Each structure stands twice: as structure tokens, then as C-alpha cells.
mmCIF file of C-alpha atoms in Angstrom:
data_model
loop_
_atom_site.group_PDB
_atom_site.id
_atom_site.type_symbol
_atom_site.label_atom_id
_atom_site.label_comp_id
_atom_site.label_asym_id
_atom_site.label_seq_id
_atom_site.Cartn_x
_atom_site.Cartn_y
_atom_site.Cartn_z
ATOM 1 C CA PHE A 1 0.000 0.000 0.000
ATOM 2 C CA ARG A 2 2.871 2.314 0.786
ATOM 3 C CA GLY A 3 4.323 1.777 -2.700
ATOM 4 C CA MET A 4 1.004 2.718 -4.259
ATOM 5 C CA ASN A 5 1.017 5.997 -2.348
ATOM 6 C CA ARG A 6 4.490 6.824 -3.672
ATOM 7 C CA LEU A 7 3.442 6.029 -7.249
ATOM 8 C CA LEU A 8 0.314 8.134 -6.910
ATOM 9 C CA ARG A 9 2.342 10.996 -5.422
ATOM 10 C CA ILE A 10 4.810 10.840 -8.323
ATOM 11 C CA GLN A 11 1.966 10.836 -10.858
ATOM 12 C CA ILE A 12 0.190 13.788 -9.260
ATOM 13 C CA PHE A 13 3.111 16.022 -8.301
ATOM 14 C CA TYR A 14 5.591 15.201 -11.062
ATOM 15 C CA TRP A 15 3.802 13.801 -14.116
ATOM 16 C CA LEU A 16 0.502 15.704 -13.941
ATOM 17 C CA PRO A 17 2.238 19.033 -14.731
ATOM 18 C CA VAL A 18 3.816 17.346 -17.778
ATOM 19 C CA TYR A 19 0.416 16.111 -18.985
ATOM 20 C CA VAL A 20 -1.239 19.485 -18.377
ATOM 21 C CA TRP A 21 1.511 21.345 -20.263
ATOM 22 C CA MET A 22 1.283 18.902 -23.196
ATOM 23 C CA ILE A 23 -2.502 19.328 -23.311
ATOM 24 C CA LEU A 24 -2.042 23.114 -23.305
ATOM 25 C CA ILE A 25 0.400 22.873 -26.226
ATOM 26 C CA PHE A 26 -2.077 20.703 -28.160
ATOM 27 C CA TYR A 27 -4.961 23.035 -27.309
ATOM 28 C CA LEU A 28 -3.113 26.152 -28.473
ATOM 29 C CA SER A 29 -2.077 24.347 -31.661
ATOM 30 C CA SER A 30 -5.758 23.818 -32.449
ATOM 31 C CA PHE A 31 -6.327 27.534 -33.066
ATOM 32 C CA SER A 32 -5.943 29.018 -36.523
ATOM 33 C CA TYR A 33 -4.671 32.192 -34.929
ATOM 34 C CA ILE A 34 -3.071 32.543 -31.504
ATOM 35 C CA PRO A 35 -3.271 36.041 -30.024
ATOM 36 C CA SER A 36 0.088 37.676 -29.472
ATOM 37 C CA VAL A 37 1.727 37.290 -26.082
ATOM 38 C CA GLU A 38 3.830 40.420 -26.425
ATOM 39 C CA PHE A 39 2.339 42.631 -23.751
ATOM 40 C CA GLY A 40 3.436 45.954 -25.186
ATOM 41 C CA ILE A 41 6.475 46.226 -22.924
ATOM 42 C CA VAL A 42 8.195 48.028 -25.762
ATOM 43 C CA LYS A 43 6.067 49.367 -28.586
ATOM 44 C CA GLY A 44 6.707 47.346 -31.698
ATOM 45 C CA PHE A 45 8.576 44.635 -29.766
ATOM 46 C CA PHE A 46 8.169 41.288 -31.480
ATOM 47 C CA ILE A 47 9.100 37.798 -30.273
ATOM 48 C CA PRO A 48 9.878 35.503 -33.223
ATOM 49 C CA ASN A 49 7.866 32.300 -33.480
ATOM 50 C CA TYR A 50 10.941 30.091 -33.090
ATOM 51 C CA VAL A 51 11.738 31.791 -29.753
ATOM 52 C CA LYS A 52 8.195 31.150 -28.528
ATOM 53 C CA HIS A 53 8.528 27.490 -29.511
ATOM 54 C CA GLY A 54 11.878 27.252 -27.746
ATOM 55 C CA ILE A 55 10.431 28.693 -24.531
ATOM 56 C CA GLU A 56 7.341 26.484 -24.698
ATOM 57 C CA TYR A 57 9.426 23.322 -25.045
ATOM 58 C CA PHE A 58 12.050 24.536 -22.566
ATOM 59 C CA VAL A 59 9.253 24.429 -19.983
ATOM 60 C CA LEU A 60 8.179 20.983 -21.194
ATOM 61 C CA GLY A 61 11.771 19.759 -21.020
ATOM 62 C CA THR A 62 12.139 21.067 -17.481
ATOM 63 C CA LEU A 63 8.937 19.324 -16.414
ATOM 64 C CA LEU A 64 9.968 16.078 -18.139
ATOM 65 C CA ILE A 65 13.420 16.045 -16.551
ATOM 66 C CA ARG A 66 11.923 16.738 -13.128
ATOM 67 C CA ALA A 67 9.387 13.900 -13.509
ATOM 68 C CA SER A 68 11.907 11.467 -15.018
ATOM 69 C CA LYS A 69 14.425 12.059 -12.226
ATOM 70 C CA GLU A 70 11.797 11.446 -9.547
ATOM 71 C CA SER A 71 10.644 8.306 -11.367
ATOM 72 C CA LYS A 72 14.275 7.144 -11.397
ATOM 73 C CA PHE A 73 14.371 6.571 -15.146
ATOM 74 C CA GLY A 74 17.762 5.752 -16.596
ATOM 75 C CA ASN A 75 18.677 8.997 -18.342
ATOM 76 C CA PRO A 76 16.210 11.867 -17.758
ATOM 77 C CA PHE A 77 17.919 14.091 -20.359
ATOM 78 C CA LEU A 78 17.693 11.465 -23.115
ATOM 79 C CA ILE A 79 14.092 10.607 -22.200
ATOM 80 C CA SER A 80 13.194 14.304 -22.275
ATOM 81 C CA ILE A 81 14.759 14.879 -25.704
ATOM 82 C CA ILE A 82 13.100 11.792 -27.212
ATOM 83 C CA ILE A 83 9.651 12.739 -25.863
ATOM 84 C CA ILE A 84 10.073 16.366 -26.961
ATOM 85 C CA GLY A 85 11.225 15.336 -30.432
ATOM 86 C CA ILE A 86 8.268 13.002 -30.923
ATOM 87 C CA TYR A 87 5.724 15.332 -29.320
ATOM 88 C CA GLY A 88 7.000 18.373 -31.214
ATOM 89 C CA LEU A 89 6.806 16.432 -34.487
ATOM 90 C CA SER A 90 3.269 15.259 -33.679
ATOM 91 C CA ASP A 91 2.346 18.883 -32.888
ATOM 92 C CA GLU A 92 3.599 20.034 -36.282
ATOM 93 C CA ILE A 93 1.671 17.213 -38.005
ATOM 94 C CA HIS A 94 -1.431 18.194 -35.998
ATOM 95 C CA GLN A 95 -1.091 21.741 -37.352
ATOM 96 C CA LEU A 96 -1.420 20.408 -40.917
ATOM 97 C CA PHE A 97 -5.097 19.837 -40.105
ATOM 98 C CA VAL A 98 -5.706 23.279 -38.590
ATOM 99 C CA PRO A 99 -6.813 25.977 -41.062
ATOM 100 C CA GLY A 100 -4.221 28.738 -41.277
ATOM 101 C CA ARG A 101 -1.487 26.644 -39.654
ATOM 102 C CA ASP A 102 1.186 24.517 -41.297
ATOM 103 C CA PHE A 103 4.035 22.120 -40.681
ATOM 104 C CA ASP A 104 7.273 24.004 -40.040
ATOM 105 C CA LEU A 105 10.609 22.249 -39.535
ATOM 106 C CA ILE A 106 12.090 25.387 -37.960
ATOM 107 C CA ASP A 107 9.371 25.274 -35.295
ATOM 108 C CA TRP A 108 10.118 21.597 -34.647
ATOM 109 C CA PHE A 109 13.851 22.281 -34.490
ATOM 110 C CA SER A 110 13.145 25.125 -32.030
ATOM 111 C CA ASP A 111 11.112 22.714 -29.898
ATOM 112 C CA VAL A 112 14.032 20.300 -29.693
ATOM 113 C CA ILE A 113 16.546 23.083 -28.997
ATOM 114 C CA GLY A 114 14.310 24.407 -26.182
ATOM 115 C CA GLY A 115 14.137 20.935 -24.648
ATOM 116 C CA PHE A 116 17.877 20.468 -25.094
ATOM 117 C CA ALA A 117 18.558 23.797 -23.361
ATOM 118 C CA SER A 118 16.461 22.746 -20.356
ATOM 119 C CA GLY A 119 18.529 19.581 -20.093
ATOM 120 C CA ILE A 120 21.808 21.491 -20.233
ATOM 121 C CA ILE A 121 20.672 23.944 -17.555
ATOM 122 C CA PHE A 122 18.919 21.579 -15.158
ATOM 123 C CA LEU A 123 21.240 18.601 -15.320
#
């Protein structure tokens, strides 16, 4: 029974944030147009799409590494990069079916770089 509590705790506190973030990525990818997140800090300031993708997947990478380490998986960095690569690719394929969106290899590459950066920083 004690082992079940530990597994449930790991799922709730470590993996649930990963699942929620992945669902948020999928949800936002379902929109034809995503409103800008530049809050007018500097008039005319623009954040390139590839930077947004890098940040989005940096967060995912951080969450994946955190969950993988707690789950005592072999290599959290490698697991994170593999999941990010596959999930980022599936996200780009998903966008093929969303009007106004398309598949972009630069976005996918930015996803992987964001995940890679999280691994470098947090490991």
C-alpha cells in the first residue's frame, strides 16, 4: 500500500504538470490564430515564433526532466529529448489539419533546442 502511495504521489506532483503542459500545447495548436503574447512592454517589440517554440518546449523539457528524475528513469535528459522530439513532431503534423497553420521544420527544431537547453541547464 505504501508503494502505491508513492506512485500516486509521483503521478500527481511530477507527471501531472507534464500532462497538463502537453494538453495546453495541443490546445493552443488547435487555433488558426493565436493572439500575441507580447504585452506591449516596448512598442513594436516582437518575439519571433521560433523563440516562442523554444520557450514552450524549454518548460516541457524542465517538467519532463523533473518527472523522469523522480521516477528514477535511466537517463532523464535522453528521455526528455526523445519525448520532446516526438511530441514536437506530432504537434507540427497536428497543425497540418488546422486551417491557417502549417508544418514548419524550424518550429520543430526550435522545440528540440528548447528541450535540449532545459537539459543542459537543469542537469
